[in-house]
Amino acid sequence: MKLPQDPDLFLEYIYGPNVAGSAARPLILLEWIKALPNDAGPNFWRVVADVWSSCDLIPHIHFSVQLQRFRKDAPEIDLPAERVVFRGQDARQRLGLSWSLSREVAERFAKGHRGILNPEPAVFSMKIRREDVALSLSDRNEDEIVLFTMPHIRKNPTIEMIPYNCETAFAG
């Protein structure tokens, strides 16, 4: 099926009955983005900001390319010049684009979410600069920060795995 190019029609489609949920959504969003002309930055940012938090199993490498493609039209980010952010995930996976201003949120994601469990839960912290941030999202009370590029542990000395007690982090 050809995806609607109009942002409003696309949003209706991606949240409609034809899309099989949060794991399918990022692939459909990526397909729509790849068809956008390079001057469609405002539409790109509007749709990505709307859809991002409803996605799971995001192909971060592919989204990083598209975030950078439309970087010149990125929205202003209201954050300090530097900030520490946190990410919860499986320890064996590459670090992704989505981080949180909240360590507690990262601890919840370390264990897993929406039925996706991490066999080796881990929480990472990292210092970022405001210009590293593509989006700041608060629609799900996750204080989410989406970076333009995926951080690499070997290239960024501020990244560290921080200890937390998986059992007490999820009690209650």
Tab-separated table of N, CA and C in Angstrom:
chain	number	residue	atom	x	y	z
A	1	MET	N	0.835	-1.187	0.000
A	1	MET	CA	0.000	0.000	0.000
A	1	MET	C	0.878	1.249	0.000
A	2	LYS	N	0.488	2.214	-0.773
A	2	LYS	CA	1.191	3.498	-0.803
A	2	LYS	C	0.751	4.321	0.404
A	3	LEU	N	1.720	4.800	1.142
A	3	LEU	CA	1.422	5.574	2.342
A	3	LEU	C	1.002	6.985	1.972
A	4	PRO	N	0.042	7.560	2.701
A	4	PRO	CA	-0.339	8.950	2.431
A	4	PRO	C	0.819	9.886	2.760
A	5	GLN	N	1.092	10.836	1.895
A	5	GLN	CA	2.189	11.777	2.130
A	5	GLN	C	1.789	12.945	3.023
A	6	ASP	N	0.513	13.284	3.016
A	6	ASP	CA	0.031	14.356	3.877
A	6	ASP	C	0.231	13.948	5.344
A	7	PRO	N	0.858	14.799	6.161
A	7	PRO	CA	1.138	14.420	7.551
A	7	PRO	C	-0.108	14.030	8.349
A	8	ASP	N	-1.199	14.780	8.190
A	8	ASP	CA	-2.416	14.461	8.942
A	8	ASP	C	-2.990	13.111	8.529
A	9	LEU	N	-3.024	12.855	7.229
A	9	LEU	CA	-3.532	11.566	6.750
A	9	LEU	C	-2.612	10.425	7.174
A	10	PHE	N	-1.301	10.681	7.166
A	10	PHE	CA	-0.367	9.646	7.606
A	10	PHE	C	-0.575	9.326	9.087
A	11	LEU	N	-0.765	10.348	9.915
A	11	LEU	CA	-0.995	10.107	11.341
A	11	LEU	C	-2.276	9.308	11.568
A	12	GLU	N	-3.319	9.621	10.810
A	12	GLU	CA	-4.551	8.819	10.898
A	12	GLU	C	-4.266	7.372	10.536
A	13	TYR	N	-3.479	7.175	9.484
A	13	TYR	CA	-3.161	5.822	9.035
A	13	TYR	C	-2.340	5.061	10.078
A	14	ILE	N	-1.278	5.667	10.580
A	14	ILE	CA	-0.355	4.932	11.453
A	14	ILE	C	-0.988	4.578	12.798
A	15	TYR	N	-1.972	5.348	13.227
A	15	TYR	CA	-2.678	5.023	14.467
A	15	TYR	C	-3.962	4.237	14.210
A	16	GLY	N	-4.218	3.938	12.960
A	16	GLY	CA	-5.448	3.239	12.590
A	16	GLY	C	-5.341	1.729	12.688
A	17	PRO	N	-6.401	1.042	12.283
A	17	PRO	CA	-6.461	-0.422	12.409
A	17	PRO	C	-5.541	-1.182	11.460
A	18	ASN	N	-4.981	-0.515	10.452
A	18	ASN	CA	-4.122	-1.205	9.481
A	18	ASN	C	-2.693	-1.415	9.971
A	19	VAL	N	-2.326	-0.773	11.073
A	19	VAL	CA	-0.966	-0.895	11.607
A	19	VAL	C	-1.010	-1.824	12.815
A	20	ALA	N	-0.132	-2.811	12.805
A	20	ALA	CA	-0.194	-3.907	13.779
A	20	ALA	C	0.478	-3.608	15.109
A	21	GLY	N	0.545	-2.391	15.539
A	21	GLY	CA	1.037	-2.092	16.871
A	21	GLY	C	2.383	-1.398	16.929
A	22	SER	N	2.881	-1.299	18.159
A	22	SER	CA	4.056	-0.479	18.437
A	22	SER	C	5.343	-0.993	17.809
A	23	ALA	N	5.451	-2.276	17.548
A	23	ALA	CA	6.668	-2.813	16.918
A	23	ALA	C	6.660	-2.601	15.409
A	24	ALA	N	5.485	-2.528	14.799
A	24	ALA	CA	5.382	-2.282	13.356
A	24	ALA	C	5.473	-0.791	13.037
A	25	ARG	N	5.040	0.031	13.973
A	25	ARG	CA	4.951	1.474	13.739
A	25	ARG	C	6.268	2.122	13.301
A	26	PRO	N	7.426	1.816	13.921
A	26	PRO	CA	8.649	2.504	13.482
A	26	PRO	C	9.053	2.165	12.051
A	27	LEU	N	8.768	0.960	11.602
A	27	LEU	CA	9.124	0.583	10.229
A	27	LEU	C	8.253	1.316	9.217
A	28	ILE	N	6.982	1.481	9.540
A	28	ILE	CA	6.078	2.224	8.658
A	28	ILE	C	6.447	3.702	8.671
A	29	LEU	N	6.754	4.232	9.844
A	29	LEU	CA	7.195	5.625	9.947
A	29	LEU	C	8.454	5.849	9.125
A	30	LEU	N	9.395	4.945	9.211
A	30	LEU	CA	10.642	5.062	8.454
A	30	LEU	C	10.377	5.041	6.951
A	31	GLU	N	9.479	4.182	6.514
A	31	GLU	CA	9.115	4.130	5.089
A	31	GLU	C	8.538	5.469	4.643
A	32	TRP	N	7.672	6.058	5.457
A	32	TRP	CA	7.073	7.353	5.135
A	32	TRP	C	8.157	8.438	5.076
A	33	ILE	N	9.066	8.430	6.041
A	33	ILE	CA	10.130	9.432	6.102
A	33	ILE	C	11.029	9.359	4.874
A	34	LYS	N	11.393	8.166	4.478
A	34	LYS	CA	12.306	8.005	3.340
A	34	LYS	C	11.721	8.558	2.050
A	35	ALA	N	10.397	8.629	1.957
A	35	ALA	CA	9.745	9.172	0.764
A	35	ALA	C	9.633	10.697	0.801
A	36	LEU	N	9.959	11.310	1.927
A	36	LEU	CA	9.856	12.765	2.041
A	36	LEU	C	10.960	13.454	1.253
A	37	PRO	N	10.634	14.580	0.620
A	37	PRO	CA	11.701	15.374	0.003
A	37	PRO	C	12.537	16.043	1.096
A	38	ASN	N	13.734	16.452	0.751
A	38	ASN	CA	14.646	17.045	1.739
A	38	ASN	C	14.150	18.359	2.330
A	39	ASP	N	13.193	19.004	1.686
A	39	ASP	CA	12.676	20.271	2.211
A	39	ASP	C	11.427	20.082	3.077
A	40	ALA	N	11.151	18.864	3.496
A	40	ALA	CA	9.950	18.566	4.290
A	40	ALA	C	10.245	18.494	5.786
A	41	GLY	N	11.263	19.201	6.233
A	41	GLY	CA	11.659	19.151	7.638
A	41	GLY	C	10.548	19.428	8.636
A	42	PRO	N	9.753	20.492	8.453
A	42	PRO	CA	8.681	20.748	9.427
A	42	PRO	C	7.684	19.583	9.544
A	43	ASN	N	7.325	18.977	8.417
A	43	ASN	CA	6.417	17.819	8.469
A	43	ASN	C	7.090	16.630	9.153
A	44	PHE	N	8.355	16.412	8.837
A	44	PHE	CA	9.118	15.330	9.463
A	44	PHE	C	9.078	15.460	10.984
A	45	TRP	N	9.458	16.635	11.505
A	45	TRP	CA	9.556	16.811	12.950
A	45	TRP	C	8.191	16.716	13.618
A	46	ARG	N	7.170	17.241	12.980
A	46	ARG	CA	5.822	17.165	13.550
A	46	ARG	C	5.378	15.716	13.708
A	47	VAL	N	5.558	14.923	12.665
A	47	VAL	CA	5.107	13.532	12.694
A	47	VAL	C	5.982	12.691	13.621
A	48	VAL	N	7.293	12.851	13.549
A	48	VAL	CA	8.183	12.064	14.408
A	48	VAL	C	7.911	12.378	15.882
A	49	ALA	N	7.724	13.645	16.224
A	49	ALA	CA	7.430	14.006	17.619
A	49	ALA	C	6.115	13.387	18.083
A	50	ASP	N	5.160	13.256	17.191
A	50	ASP	CA	3.865	12.670	17.532
A	50	ASP	C	3.953	11.157	17.712
A	51	VAL	N	4.707	10.483	16.847
A	51	VAL	CA	4.690	9.017	16.773
A	51	VAL	C	5.769	8.348	17.629
A	52	TRP	N	6.903	8.991	17.833
A	52	TRP	CA	8.081	8.348	18.431
A	52	TRP	C	7.776	7.569	19.712
A	53	SER	N	7.086	8.179	20.649
A	53	SER	CA	6.853	7.540	21.949
A	53	SER	C	5.937	6.328	21.865
A	54	SER	N	5.270	6.154	20.746
A	54	SER	CA	4.368	5.005	20.583
A	54	SER	C	5.047	3.846	19.862
A	55	CYS	N	6.361	3.945	19.665
A	55	CYS	CA	7.108	2.927	18.913
A	55	CYS	C	7.955	2.056	19.832
A	56	ASP	N	8.080	0.791	19.445
A	56	ASP	CA	8.988	-0.156	20.097
A	56	ASP	C	9.878	-0.771	19.035
A	57	LEU	N	10.992	-1.330	19.476
A	57	LEU	CA	11.940	-1.992	18.568
A	57	LEU	C	12.358	-1.062	17.432
A	58	ILE	N	12.717	0.146	17.794
A	58	ILE	CA	13.097	1.180	16.821
A	58	ILE	C	14.441	0.836	16.190
A	59	PRO	N	14.530	0.871	14.856
A	59	PRO	CA	15.834	0.679	14.202
A	59	PRO	C	16.645	1.982	14.307
A	60	HIS	N	17.356	2.130	15.404
A	60	HIS	CA	18.013	3.392	15.746
A	60	HIS	C	18.996	3.877	14.682
A	61	ILE	N	19.746	2.996	14.091
A	61	ILE	CA	20.724	3.417	13.077
A	61	ILE	C	20.015	4.104	11.914
A	62	HIS	N	18.930	3.520	11.436
A	62	HIS	CA	18.201	4.095	10.298
A	62	HIS	C	17.536	5.420	10.671
A	63	PHE	N	17.008	5.502	11.890
A	63	PHE	CA	16.396	6.761	12.311
A	63	PHE	C	17.445	7.844	12.519
A	64	SER	N	18.623	7.487	12.970
A	64	SER	CA	19.685	8.468	13.144
A	64	SER	C	20.011	9.157	11.818
A	65	VAL	N	20.052	8.381	10.755
A	65	VAL	CA	20.310	8.945	9.418
A	65	VAL	C	19.240	9.976	9.074
A	66	GLN	N	17.978	9.657	9.337
A	66	GLN	CA	16.883	10.563	8.988
A	66	GLN	C	16.835	11.779	9.922
A	67	LEU	N	17.113	11.587	11.196
A	67	LEU	CA	17.161	12.725	12.119
A	67	LEU	C	18.232	13.722	11.681
A	68	GLN	N	19.367	13.210	11.251
A	68	GLN	CA	20.437	14.090	10.787
A	68	GLN	C	20.086	14.738	9.447
A	69	ARG	N	19.375	14.023	8.617
A	69	ARG	CA	18.959	14.571	7.317
A	69	ARG	C	18.115	15.836	7.497
A	70	PHE	N	17.262	15.853	8.508
A	70	PHE	CA	16.367	16.994	8.727
A	70	PHE	C	16.813	17.874	9.899
A	71	ARG	N	18.059	17.751	10.287
A	71	ARG	CA	18.578	18.455	11.469
A	71	ARG	C	18.402	19.969	11.389
A	72	LYS	N	18.580	20.544	10.228
A	72	LYS	CA	18.511	22.009	10.115
A	72	LYS	C	17.129	22.566	10.471
A	73	ASP	N	16.100	21.739	10.404
A	73	ASP	CA	14.744	22.173	10.735
A	73	ASP	C	14.287	21.688	12.111
A	74	ALA	N	15.205	21.152	12.899
A	74	ALA	CA	14.844	20.592	14.206
A	74	ALA	C	14.266	21.669	15.120
A	75	PRO	N	13.326	21.281	15.974
A	75	PRO	CA	12.748	22.255	16.904
A	75	PRO	C	13.761	22.698	17.954
A	76	GLU	N	13.530	23.875	18.512
A	76	GLU	CA	14.361	24.360	19.619
A	76	GLU	C	14.151	23.448	20.823
A	77	ILE	N	15.230	23.156	21.515
A	77	ILE	CA	15.170	22.289	22.688
A	77	ILE	C	15.418	23.133	23.931
A	78	ASP	N	14.495	23.081	24.879
A	78	ASP	CA	14.603	23.849	26.118
A	78	ASP	C	15.283	22.996	27.188
A	79	LEU	N	16.600	22.964	27.120
A	79	LEU	CA	17.420	22.221	28.077
A	79	LEU	C	18.645	23.057	28.417
A	80	PRO	N	19.286	22.769	29.546
A	80	PRO	CA	20.561	23.438	29.835
A	80	PRO	C	21.609	23.076	28.778
A	81	ALA	N	22.691	23.820	28.744
A	81	ALA	CA	23.752	23.563	27.760
A	81	ALA	C	24.298	22.150	27.881
A	82	GLU	N	24.412	21.643	29.114
A	82	GLU	CA	24.845	20.258	29.353
A	82	GLU	C	23.911	19.624	30.375
A	83	ARG	N	23.764	18.318	30.236
A	83	ARG	CA	22.845	17.598	31.117
A	83	ARG	C	23.227	16.127	31.163
A	84	VAL	N	22.995	15.476	32.278
A	84	VAL	CA	23.172	14.030	32.375
A	84	VAL	C	21.843	13.372	32.033
A	85	VAL	N	21.905	12.336	31.193
A	85	VAL	CA	20.723	11.562	30.819
A	85	VAL	C	20.969	10.091	31.146
A	86	PHE	N	19.899	9.316	31.129
A	86	PHE	CA	19.961	7.911	31.522
A	86	PHE	C	19.242	7.052	30.489
A	87	ARG	N	19.715	5.809	30.362
A	87	ARG	CA	19.075	4.863	29.451
A	87	ARG	C	19.047	3.486	30.101
A	88	GLY	N	17.881	2.874	30.095
A	88	GLY	CA	17.735	1.508	30.566
A	88	GLY	C	17.529	0.586	29.384
A	89	GLN	N	18.259	-0.528	29.363
A	89	GLN	CA	18.182	-1.456	28.238
A	89	GLN	C	18.890	-2.745	28.611
A	90	ASP	N	18.965	-3.669	27.672
A	90	ASP	CA	19.756	-4.877	27.856
A	90	ASP	C	21.234	-4.499	27.735
A	91	ALA	N	22.055	-5.000	28.634
A	91	ALA	CA	23.479	-4.644	28.671
A	91	ALA	C	24.218	-5.031	27.403
A	92	ARG	N	23.720	-6.018	26.682
A	92	ARG	CA	24.432	-6.522	25.500
A	92	ARG	C	24.102	-5.760	24.217
A	93	GLN	N	23.105	-4.900	24.262
A	93	GLN	CA	22.684	-4.178	23.064
A	93	GLN	C	23.466	-2.877	22.893
A	94	ARG	N	23.534	-2.416	21.630
A	94	ARG	CA	24.115	-1.092	21.368
A	94	ARG	C	23.229	-0.029	21.992
A	95	LEU	N	23.845	1.045	22.422
A	95	LEU	CA	23.083	2.148	22.990
A	95	LEU	C	22.225	2.782	21.906
A	96	GLY	N	21.016	3.163	22.257
A	96	GLY	CA	20.081	3.720	21.290
A	96	GLY	C	19.972	5.228	21.366
A	97	LEU	N	19.001	5.758	20.648
A	97	LEU	CA	18.776	7.193	20.549
A	97	LEU	C	17.945	7.743	21.704
A	98	SER	N	17.095	6.927	22.299
A	98	SER	CA	16.166	7.379	23.342
A	98	SER	C	16.784	7.259	24.726
A	99	TRP	N	16.819	8.383	25.426
A	99	TRP	CA	17.335	8.451	26.783
A	99	TRP	C	16.298	9.172	27.639
A	100	SER	N	16.536	9.284	28.917
A	100	SER	CA	15.604	9.976	29.800
A	100	SER	C	16.367	10.913	30.727
A	101	LEU	N	15.696	11.979	31.115
A	101	LEU	CA	16.248	12.867	32.132
A	101	LEU	C	16.117	12.238	33.517
A	102	SER	N	15.334	11.183	33.613
A	102	SER	CA	15.029	10.536	34.888
A	102	SER	C	15.702	9.171	35.017
A	103	ARG	N	16.492	9.022	36.061
A	103	ARG	CA	17.113	7.717	36.319
A	103	ARG	C	16.041	6.661	36.612
A	104	GLU	N	14.990	7.050	37.317
A	104	GLU	CA	13.923	6.107	37.655
A	104	GLU	C	13.251	5.557	36.397
A	105	VAL	N	13.016	6.400	35.412
A	105	VAL	CA	12.435	5.935	34.144
A	105	VAL	C	13.384	4.950	33.479
A	106	ALA	N	14.669	5.276	33.459
A	106	ALA	CA	15.658	4.372	32.852
A	106	ALA	C	15.677	3.023	33.564
A	107	GLU	N	15.537	3.037	34.874
A	107	GLU	CA	15.520	1.780	35.621
A	107	GLU	C	14.323	0.918	35.229
A	108	ARG	N	13.180	1.541	34.982
A	108	ARG	CA	12.008	0.771	34.522
A	108	ARG	C	12.269	0.156	33.150
A	109	PHE	N	12.880	0.920	32.264
A	109	PHE	CA	13.163	0.414	30.916
A	109	PHE	C	14.270	-0.638	30.920
A	110	ALA	N	15.133	-0.605	31.916
A	110	ALA	CA	16.197	-1.612	31.995
A	110	ALA	C	15.602	-3.011	32.094
A	111	LYS	N	14.597	-3.148	32.896
A	111	LYS	CA	13.940	-4.455	33.062
A	111	LYS	C	13.203	-4.839	31.782
A	112	GLY	N	12.595	-3.865	31.131
A	112	GLY	CA	11.830	-4.096	29.911
A	112	GLY	C	10.555	-3.270	29.946
A	113	HIS	N	9.789	-3.326	28.873
A	113	HIS	CA	8.516	-2.611	28.815
A	113	HIS	C	7.651	-3.203	27.709
A	114	ARG	N	6.346	-2.997	27.837
A	114	ARG	CA	5.354	-3.478	26.862
A	114	ARG	C	5.582	-4.939	26.485
A	115	GLY	N	5.900	-5.749	27.464
A	115	GLY	CA	6.067	-7.176	27.216
A	115	GLY	C	7.414	-7.585	26.640
A	116	ILE	N	8.311	-6.626	26.427
A	116	ILE	CA	9.655	-6.926	25.926
A	116	ILE	C	10.591	-6.920	27.138
A	117	LEU	N	11.094	-8.094	27.524
A	117	LEU	CA	11.948	-8.200	28.707
A	117	LEU	C	13.418	-8.246	28.312
A	118	ASN	N	14.256	-7.613	29.104
A	118	ASN	CA	15.703	-7.611	28.868
A	118	ASN	C	16.363	-8.670	29.744
A	119	PRO	N	17.051	-9.645	29.143
A	119	PRO	CA	17.709	-10.693	29.931
A	119	PRO	C	18.816	-10.161	30.842
A	120	GLU	N	19.523	-9.114	30.400
A	120	GLU	CA	20.603	-8.522	31.204
A	120	GLU	C	20.329	-7.032	31.399
A	121	PRO	N	19.422	-6.681	32.325
A	121	PRO	CA	19.061	-5.275	32.523
A	121	PRO	C	20.264	-4.421	32.923
A	122	ALA	N	20.331	-3.237	32.343
A	122	ALA	CA	21.420	-2.306	32.657
A	122	ALA	C	20.921	-0.873	32.539
A	123	VAL	N	21.503	0.001	33.338
A	123	VAL	CA	21.226	1.435	33.257
A	123	VAL	C	22.538	2.140	32.944
A	124	PHE	N	22.484	3.036	31.969
A	124	PHE	CA	23.650	3.820	31.571
A	124	PHE	C	23.373	5.289	31.853
A	125	SER	N	24.423	6.033	32.129
A	125	SER	CA	24.319	7.488	32.230
A	125	SER	C	25.333	8.093	31.270
A	126	MET	N	25.056	9.316	30.868
A	126	MET	CA	25.936	9.990	29.914
A	126	MET	C	25.679	11.491	30.001
A	127	LYS	N	26.718	12.262	29.820
A	127	LYS	CA	26.580	13.710	29.737
A	127	LYS	C	26.342	14.075	28.274
A	128	ILE	N	25.322	14.906	28.031
A	128	ILE	CA	25.023	15.359	26.667
A	128	ILE	C	25.058	16.881	26.618
A	129	ARG	N	25.147	17.382	25.397
A	129	ARG	CA	25.029	18.818	25.144
A	129	ARG	C	23.679	19.066	24.472
A	130	ARG	N	23.132	20.240	24.652
A	130	ARG	CA	21.831	20.580	24.067
A	130	ARG	C	21.816	20.316	22.563
A	131	GLU	N	22.911	20.593	21.873
A	131	GLU	CA	22.937	20.403	20.415
A	131	GLU	C	22.958	18.930	19.995
A	132	ASP	N	23.132	18.016	20.948
A	132	ASP	CA	23.059	16.573	20.659
A	132	ASP	C	21.615	16.081	20.579
A	133	VAL	N	20.668	16.902	21.059
A	133	VAL	CA	19.284	16.470	21.255
A	133	VAL	C	18.409	16.833	20.059
A	134	ALA	N	17.774	15.815	19.488
A	134	ALA	CA	16.844	16.011	18.376
A	134	ALA	C	15.450	16.360	18.884
A	135	LEU	N	14.997	15.654	19.913
A	135	LEU	CA	13.655	15.862	20.464
A	135	LEU	C	13.678	15.738	21.977
A	136	SER	N	12.801	16.475	22.617
A	136	SER	CA	12.542	16.333	24.039
A	136	SER	C	11.048	16.071	24.167
A	137	LEU	N	10.685	14.884	24.671
A	137	LEU	CA	9.285	14.458	24.704
A	137	LEU	C	8.846	14.192	26.139
A	138	SER	N	7.682	14.717	26.496
A	138	SER	CA	7.169	14.482	27.848
A	138	SER	C	5.766	13.892	27.829
A	139	ASP	N	5.314	13.433	26.662
A	139	ASP	CA	3.929	12.989	26.527
A	139	ASP	C	3.599	11.717	27.297
A	140	ARG	N	4.575	10.937	27.698
A	140	ARG	CA	4.311	9.695	28.445
A	140	ARG	C	4.945	9.740	29.840
A	141	ASN	N	5.231	10.940	30.330
A	141	ASN	CA	5.871	11.109	31.639
A	141	ASN	C	7.174	10.327	31.742
A	142	GLU	N	7.910	10.267	30.630
A	142	GLU	CA	9.192	9.566	30.605
A	142	GLU	C	10.369	10.526	30.493
A	143	ASP	N	10.098	11.827	30.410
A	143	ASP	CA	11.166	12.826	30.254
A	143	ASP	C	12.155	12.367	29.193
A	144	GLU	N	11.618	11.981	28.044
A	144	GLU	CA	12.437	11.357	27.000
A	144	GLU	C	13.246	12.376	26.213
A	145	ILE	N	14.479	12.011	25.955
A	145	ILE	CA	15.404	12.773	25.131
A	145	ILE	C	15.802	11.870	23.972
A	146	VAL	N	15.607	12.353	22.749
A	146	VAL	CA	16.008	11.596	21.557
A	146	VAL	C	17.231	12.290	20.972
A	147	LEU	N	18.312	11.550	20.843
A	147	LEU	CA	19.564	12.095	20.326
A	147	LEU	C	19.605	12.010	18.802
A	148	PHE	N	20.419	12.857	18.186
A	148	PHE	CA	20.613	12.790	16.736
A	148	PHE	C	21.397	11.546	16.329
A	149	THR	N	22.365	11.167	17.151
A	149	THR	CA	23.207	10.017	16.808
A	149	THR	C	23.307	9.066	17.994
A	150	MET	N	23.557	7.813	17.677
A	150	MET	CA	23.723	6.795	18.713
A	150	MET	C	25.094	6.956	19.361
A	151	PRO	N	25.136	7.042	20.681
A	151	PRO	CA	26.438	7.158	21.344
A	151	PRO	C	27.198	5.833	21.321
A	152	HIS	N	28.513	5.943	21.328
A	152	HIS	CA	29.384	4.766	21.352
A	152	HIS	C	30.195	4.785	22.640
A	153	ILE	N	30.133	3.700	23.379
A	153	ILE	CA	30.814	3.629	24.675
A	153	ILE	C	32.302	3.919	24.540
A	154	ARG	N	32.924	3.385	23.519
A	154	ARG	CA	34.376	3.566	23.364
A	154	ARG	C	34.762	4.992	22.967
A	155	LYS	N	33.837	5.731	22.363
A	155	LYS	CA	34.152	7.075	21.877
A	155	LYS	C	33.697	8.180	22.825
A	156	ASN	N	32.916	7.843	23.841
A	156	ASN	CA	32.387	8.860	24.738
A	156	ASN	C	32.763	8.516	26.178
A	157	PRO	N	33.745	9.221	26.729
A	157	PRO	CA	34.208	8.886	28.084
A	157	PRO	C	33.189	9.198	29.176
A	158	THR	N	32.119	9.942	28.870
A	158	THR	CA	31.132	10.253	29.913
A	158	THR	C	30.106	9.138	30.093
A	159	ILE	N	30.081	8.147	29.215
A	159	ILE	CA	29.116	7.047	29.341
A	159	ILE	C	29.596	6.068	30.402
A	160	GLU	N	28.702	5.733	31.308
A	160	GLU	CA	29.037	4.698	32.278
A	160	GLU	C	27.803	3.863	32.600
A	161	MET	N	28.047	2.588	32.887
A	161	MET	CA	26.977	1.727	33.370
A	161	MET	C	26.885	1.977	34.867
A	162	ILE	N	25.696	2.323	35.333
A	162	ILE	CA	25.550	2.651	36.747
A	162	ILE	C	24.812	1.522	37.465
A	163	PRO	N	25.211	1.253	38.687
A	163	PRO	CA	24.586	0.146	39.411
A	163	PRO	C	23.167	0.499	39.845
A	164	TYR	N	22.314	-0.493	39.827
A	164	TYR	CA	20.990	-0.359	40.411
A	164	TYR	C	20.505	-1.750	40.764
A	165	ASN	N	19.595	-1.803	41.705
A	165	ASN	CA	19.053	-3.077	42.148
A	165	ASN	C	17.770	-3.339	41.383
A	166	CYS	N	17.836	-4.253	40.454
A	166	CYS	CA	16.702	-4.582	39.603
A	166	CYS	C	15.488	-4.997	40.431
A	167	GLU	N	15.695	-5.698	41.516
A	167	GLU	CA	14.574	-6.187	42.330
A	167	GLU	C	13.845	-5.037	43.026
A	168	THR	N	14.591	-4.102	43.621
A	168	THR	CA	13.930	-3.015	44.338
A	168	THR	C	13.434	-1.942	43.389
A	169	ALA	N	14.019	-1.836	42.206
A	169	ALA	CA	13.587	-0.814	41.251
A	169	ALA	C	12.163	-1.057	40.781
A	170	PHE	N	11.695	-2.293	40.856
A	170	PHE	CA	10.375	-2.604	40.317
A	170	PHE	C	9.413	-3.110	41.369
A	171	ALA	N	9.771	-2.963	42.620
A	171	ALA	CA	8.861	-3.379	43.684
A	171	ALA	C	7.687	-2.410	43.750
A	172	GLY	N	6.524	-2.932	43.986
A	172	GLY	CA	5.349	-2.090	44.175
A	172	GLY	C	4.645	-1.756	42.996
